[in-house]
Amino acid sequence: MELGIGVDVGGTWVRAALGDRNGKILRKESKFVNARGNELFLGQLEEMIRQVGGEDLPQVTGIGIGLAGRLDLGKGKLVFSPHSSLRDIEVCEPLERRLGKSVTLLNDNVAAALAESVIGGGVGQRNLVYVGIGTGIGGGAIIDGRILLGKDGNAHEMGHMTIDPEGKLECACGGRGHWEAYTSGSGLPNFAKLLAQEYRERTLLLDQLKDRGIVAKDIFTAARLGDEFAALVVEESAKLNAIAFANLTNLYDPSVIIVGGSVAINNKEFVVDPMEDRLAKLSFNSPPKVKITPLGEESSLLGAILSNFSDIHIRV
Ligand SMILES: [Zn+2]
């Protein structure tokens, strides 16, 4: 049986797993990202790869690493990660030297798009877009059966498209008015504060926001309990998401948009379900289906495993 190792590096967690080409995971590890220095971070990746590889490591086909952030695939490095302090790290060459295995680097959401296409919500589709709405917003596009990468491997940084020309909110990347700054898990509390400035009623969520601050989960919980301010935040957020989804539809012309990420997975009725109808009114191109990932929060990790197998291999 052909086995590969996948590593998924998010803003907070590193997950590593040994798996096969059908997405079956045999061993898995999760740890907090060690962002105290490039050398320590690479050491952490090596240790986790050795742990999940175990006695199978010599037989493993390769190692796929999905990283959140701006990449330079030509040099095999991570340039910048908005949600951690990781900067300017060469990943492929040092790990290949230490482990004696080929290392494939790709964006974590591109890895997710790959997994959706091979074993997830996009099986049989030649044109699909994956959107991950979690701490940040990222995505990947497989168009005409090929993964779009661009000159450095960042063809799909949809979370940083401008959806507010006034740039009222600052993004984790330092830019202003970016999609991620409004409707991601890290953006929603700031978006709620912005909307609160114009809101004249009093609600429980607003009191909470003023007293001790809120996180994204509080907004959705309050919306489920009928809080009117929470309903407004969720509605305004859906409007912006629909604009962004329409832009993606016009740019990529996909048959399906698959949505993952913790915010979407845990709040499907607010984040994913309203998209198809809204999108149909906004897009120029014929609208795609919009559906939640069937792979849960594993899609990036699974895609990193799958990137090792030759017939679904990706290189710049
Ligand atoms: Zn940004």
Coordinates of C-alpha atoms and ligand atoms in Angstrom, one line a residue:
M1 CA 0.0 0.0 0.0
E2 CA 1.3 3.4 -1.0
L3 CA 1.6 5.8 2.0
G4 CA 2.2 9.5 2.3
I5 CA 2.7 11.9 5.1
G6 CA 0.7 15.2 5.3
V7 CA 1.3 18.2 7.5
D8 CA -1.2 21.0 7.9
V9 CA 0.2 24.2 9.5
G10 CA -2.5 26.7 10.4
G11 CA -2.1 29.8 12.5
T12 CA -2.2 28.0 15.8
W13 CA -2.0 24.2 15.2
V14 CA 0.3 21.9 13.3
R15 CA -1.3 18.6 12.4
A16 CA 0.6 15.7 10.9
A17 CA -0.7 12.4 9.6
L18 CA 0.3 9.2 7.8
G19 CA -2.3 8.1 5.3
D20 CA -3.1 6.4 2.1
R21 CA -4.4 7.6 -1.3
N22 CA -8.0 7.0 -0.3
G23 CA -7.8 9.4 2.6
K24 CA -7.5 6.8 5.3
I25 CA -5.4 8.1 8.2
L26 CA -3.3 5.6 10.0
R27 CA -1.5 7.8 12.6
K28 CA -2.0 11.5 13.5
E29 CA -0.5 14.1 15.8
S30 CA -1.5 17.7 16.7
K31 CA 0.5 20.3 18.5
F32 CA 0.6 24.1 18.9
V33 CA 2.7 25.8 16.3
N34 CA 6.2 26.6 17.6
A35 CA 6.7 30.0 16.1
R36 CA 9.6 31.0 18.3
G37 CA 12.1 30.8 15.5
N38 CA 12.6 29.2 12.1
E39 CA 15.0 26.5 13.4
L40 CA 12.6 25.5 16.2
F41 CA 9.7 25.4 13.8
L42 CA 11.5 23.2 11.3
G43 CA 12.6 20.9 14.2
Q44 CA 9.0 20.6 15.3
L45 CA 7.9 19.6 11.8
E46 CA 10.7 17.1 11.6
E47 CA 9.8 15.6 14.9
M48 CA 6.1 15.3 14.1
I49 CA 6.9 13.8 10.7
R50 CA 9.1 11.2 12.4
Q51 CA 6.4 10.4 15.0
V52 CA 3.6 9.8 12.5
G53 CA 5.9 8.0 10.0
G54 CA 7.2 5.7 12.7
E55 CA 8.5 2.4 11.3
D56 CA 6.8 3.1 8.0
L57 CA 8.9 6.3 7.3
P58 CA 11.4 4.5 5.0
Q59 CA 8.5 3.3 2.8
V60 CA 6.6 6.6 2.7
T61 CA 6.3 8.1 -0.8
G62 CA 6.8 11.7 0.3
I63 CA 5.8 14.5 2.6
G64 CA 3.2 17.1 1.6
I65 CA 3.1 20.3 3.7
G66 CA 0.1 22.6 3.6
L67 CA 1.0 26.1 5.0
A68 CA -1.3 29.0 5.7
G69 CA 0.3 32.2 4.3
R70 CA 2.1 33.6 1.3
L71 CA 4.4 31.1 -0.3
D72 CA 7.3 31.2 -2.7
L73 CA 7.0 27.7 -4.3
G74 CA 9.9 28.2 -6.6
K75 CA 12.2 28.5 -3.5
G76 CA 10.1 26.0 -1.4
K77 CA 9.5 28.6 1.3
L78 CA 6.9 30.4 3.4
V79 CA 7.3 34.2 3.0
F80 CA 4.7 35.5 5.5
S81 CA 1.9 34.1 7.6
P82 CA -0.7 36.7 8.8
H83 CA -1.9 34.6 11.7
S84 CA 1.4 33.6 13.3
S85 CA 4.8 35.1 13.6
L86 CA 6.4 32.7 11.1
R87 CA 8.4 34.6 8.4
D88 CA 10.7 33.8 5.6
I89 CA 11.2 30.1 6.2
E90 CA 12.8 27.7 3.7
V91 CA 10.8 24.5 4.2
C92 CA 11.4 22.0 1.4
E93 CA 15.2 21.9 1.1
P94 CA 16.1 21.5 4.9
L95 CA 13.4 18.9 5.5
E96 CA 14.4 16.9 2.3
R97 CA 18.0 16.9 3.6
R98 CA 17.0 15.8 7.1
L99 CA 14.5 13.2 6.2
G100 CA 15.7 11.9 2.8
K101 CA 12.2 12.3 1.3
S102 CA 10.7 14.5 -1.3
V103 CA 8.8 17.4 0.2
T104 CA 5.9 19.1 -1.6
L105 CA 4.8 22.5 -0.3
L106 CA 1.4 24.0 -1.0
N107 CA -1.0 26.5 0.5
D108 CA -3.2 24.8 3.2
N109 CA -6.4 25.8 1.4
V110 CA -5.1 24.6 -2.0
A111 CA -4.4 21.3 -0.2
A112 CA -8.0 21.3 0.9
A113 CA -9.2 22.0 -2.7
L114 CA -7.1 19.0 -3.8
A115 CA -8.7 16.7 -1.2
E116 CA -12.2 17.9 -2.2
S117 CA -11.4 17.1 -5.8
V118 CA -10.0 13.6 -5.2
I119 CA -12.1 12.3 -2.2
G120 CA -14.5 15.1 -1.1
G121 CA -17.3 17.3 -2.3
G122 CA -15.8 17.8 -5.8
V123 CA -15.2 14.3 -7.0
G124 CA -15.9 14.1 -10.7
Q125 CA -15.8 17.9 -11.1
R126 CA -13.2 19.6 -13.3
N127 CA -14.0 23.1 -12.1
L128 CA -14.3 23.6 -8.4
V129 CA -13.4 26.3 -5.9
Y130 CA -12.7 25.6 -2.2
V131 CA -13.3 28.4 0.3
G132 CA -12.1 28.0 3.9
I133 CA -13.8 30.3 6.4
G134 CA -12.0 29.8 9.7
T135 CA -9.7 32.1 11.7
G136 CA -8.9 33.6 8.3
I137 CA -10.3 33.1 4.8
G138 CA -8.4 31.3 2.1
G139 CA -9.1 29.1 -0.8
G140 CA -8.0 27.0 -3.7
A141 CA -9.2 26.6 -7.3
I142 CA -9.1 23.6 -9.6
I143 CA -10.0 24.8 -13.0
D144 CA -10.1 22.7 -16.2
G145 CA -8.8 19.8 -14.0
R146 CA -5.7 21.7 -12.9
I147 CA -4.7 23.4 -9.7
L148 CA -4.2 27.1 -10.2
L149 CA -0.9 28.2 -8.6
G150 CA 0.3 31.5 -10.1
K151 CA 3.8 32.8 -10.3
D152 CA 4.7 32.1 -6.6
G153 CA 1.9 29.7 -5.7
N154 CA -0.6 32.2 -4.4
A155 CA -3.2 32.4 -7.2
H156 CA -6.0 31.9 -4.9
E157 CA -5.6 34.4 -2.0
M158 CA -9.3 35.3 -2.1
G159 CA -9.4 36.3 1.6
H160 CA -7.4 39.3 0.8
M161 CA -9.6 40.6 -2.0
T162 CA -11.0 44.1 -1.2
I163 CA -14.7 44.0 -0.5
D164 CA -14.9 47.4 1.3
P165 CA -13.4 50.3 -0.8
E166 CA -13.5 52.5 2.4
G167 CA -11.2 50.0 4.1
K168 CA -12.9 50.4 7.4
L169 CA -11.4 47.3 9.0
E170 CA -7.7 46.3 9.0
C171 CA -6.8 42.8 8.0
A172 CA -4.3 40.5 9.8
C173 CA -2.1 41.0 6.7
G174 CA -1.9 44.7 7.3
G175 CA -4.1 45.6 4.4
R176 CA -7.5 47.3 4.7
G177 CA -11.0 46.4 3.5
H178 CA -10.1 42.7 2.8
W179 CA -12.8 40.1 2.9
E180 CA -11.1 38.2 5.8
A181 CA -11.1 41.3 8.0
Y182 CA -15.0 41.2 8.0
T183 CA -16.4 37.7 8.0
S184 CA -13.7 35.3 9.2
G185 CA -13.6 34.0 12.7
S186 CA -11.0 36.7 13.6
G187 CA -12.8 39.4 11.6
L188 CA -16.4 39.0 12.8
P189 CA -16.0 40.5 16.3
N190 CA -14.4 43.6 14.7
F191 CA -17.2 43.7 12.1
A192 CA -19.7 43.5 15.0
K193 CA -18.0 46.5 16.7
L194 CA -18.2 48.4 13.5
L195 CA -21.9 47.7 13.1
A196 CA -22.5 48.5 16.8
Q197 CA -21.5 52.1 16.2
E198 CA -24.7 52.7 14.2
Y199 CA -27.0 50.4 16.2
R200 CA -29.4 52.3 18.5
E201 CA -31.2 49.4 20.3
R202 CA -29.9 47.4 23.2
T203 CA -29.4 43.7 23.0
L204 CA -27.7 41.0 25.1
L205 CA -24.9 40.6 22.5
L206 CA -24.3 44.3 22.4
D207 CA -24.0 44.5 26.2
Q208 CA -21.6 41.6 26.1
L209 CA -19.6 43.3 23.4
K210 CA -19.3 46.5 25.4
D211 CA -18.6 44.7 28.8
R212 CA -16.0 42.1 28.0
G213 CA -15.7 41.7 24.3
I214 CA -17.0 38.8 22.1
V215 CA -15.6 36.1 19.8
A216 CA -17.2 34.9 16.6
K217 CA -18.9 32.0 18.3
D218 CA -20.8 34.4 20.6
I219 CA -22.4 36.1 17.6
F220 CA -23.7 32.8 16.1
T221 CA -24.9 31.6 19.5
A222 CA -26.8 34.9 20.1
A223 CA -28.3 34.7 16.5
R224 CA -29.7 31.3 17.3
L225 CA -31.3 32.7 20.5
G226 CA -33.0 35.5 18.5
D227 CA -30.7 38.4 19.4
E228 CA -31.6 41.1 16.9
F229 CA -28.1 42.7 16.8
A230 CA -26.6 39.3 16.2
A231 CA -29.0 38.7 13.4
L232 CA -27.9 42.0 11.8
V233 CA -24.2 41.0 12.0
V234 CA -25.0 37.6 10.5
E235 CA -27.0 39.2 7.7
E236 CA -24.4 41.8 6.8
S237 CA -21.7 39.1 6.9
A238 CA -23.8 36.9 4.5
K239 CA -24.1 39.9 2.2
L240 CA -20.3 40.3 2.0
N241 CA -19.7 36.6 1.7
A242 CA -22.2 36.5 -1.2
I243 CA -20.4 39.4 -3.0
A244 CA -17.1 37.5 -2.6
F245 CA -18.6 34.3 -3.8
A246 CA -20.0 36.1 -6.8
N247 CA -16.6 37.5 -7.6
L248 CA -15.1 34.0 -7.4
T249 CA -17.9 32.7 -9.7
N250 CA -17.1 35.4 -12.2
L251 CA -13.4 34.8 -12.0
Y252 CA -13.2 31.0 -12.0
D253 CA -16.5 29.8 -13.5
P254 CA -16.7 26.8 -11.2
S255 CA -19.4 24.1 -11.2
V256 CA -19.3 23.9 -7.4
I257 CA -18.0 26.0 -4.5
I258 CA -17.1 23.8 -1.5
V259 CA -17.0 25.6 1.8
G260 CA -14.9 24.5 4.8
G261 CA -13.2 26.0 7.8
S262 CA -14.5 26.0 11.4
V263 CA -16.8 29.1 11.1
A264 CA -18.6 27.6 8.1
I265 CA -18.7 24.0 9.4
N266 CA -20.1 25.0 12.8
N267 CA -22.6 27.6 11.4
K268 CA -23.6 26.1 8.2
E269 CA -27.2 27.5 8.4
F270 CA -25.9 31.1 8.6
V271 CA -22.7 30.9 6.5
V272 CA -23.2 28.3 3.7
D273 CA -27.0 27.7 3.2
P274 CA -27.9 31.3 2.2
M275 CA -25.1 31.5 -0.4
E276 CA -26.7 29.7 -3.4
D277 CA -29.7 32.0 -3.7
R278 CA -27.8 35.2 -2.9
L279 CA -25.0 34.3 -5.3
A280 CA -27.5 33.6 -8.2
K281 CA -28.7 37.2 -7.9
L282 CA -25.1 38.7 -7.9
S283 CA -23.0 36.7 -10.3
F284 CA -22.7 37.3 -14.1
N285 CA -21.7 33.7 -14.8
S286 CA -24.2 30.9 -14.3
P287 CA -24.1 30.2 -10.6
P288 CA -22.4 27.1 -9.2
K289 CA -23.7 24.8 -6.5
V290 CA -22.5 25.8 -3.0
K291 CA -22.0 23.0 -0.5
I292 CA -20.3 22.3 2.8
T293 CA -17.2 20.1 2.8
P294 CA -17.9 16.4 3.6
L295 CA -14.3 16.2 4.9
G296 CA -14.9 18.4 8.0
E297 CA -11.8 20.1 9.3
E298 CA -9.5 17.4 7.8
S299 CA -9.5 18.6 4.2
S300 CA -6.1 20.4 4.3
L301 CA -4.4 17.6 6.1
L302 CA -5.9 15.0 3.7
G303 CA -4.9 17.1 0.7
A304 CA -1.3 17.4 2.0
I305 CA -1.2 13.5 2.2
L306 CA -2.7 13.2 -1.3
S307 CA -0.2 15.7 -2.8
N308 CA 2.4 12.9 -2.5
F309 CA 0.9 10.5 -5.0
S310 CA 2.4 10.9 -8.5
D311 CA -0.8 11.1 -10.5
I312 CA -2.1 13.9 -8.3
H313 CA 1.3 15.6 -7.8
I314 CA 1.7 19.4 -7.9
R315 CA 4.9 21.3 -8.7
V316 CA 5.5 24.8 -10.0
Ligands
ZN1 ZN -5.5 40.8 4.0

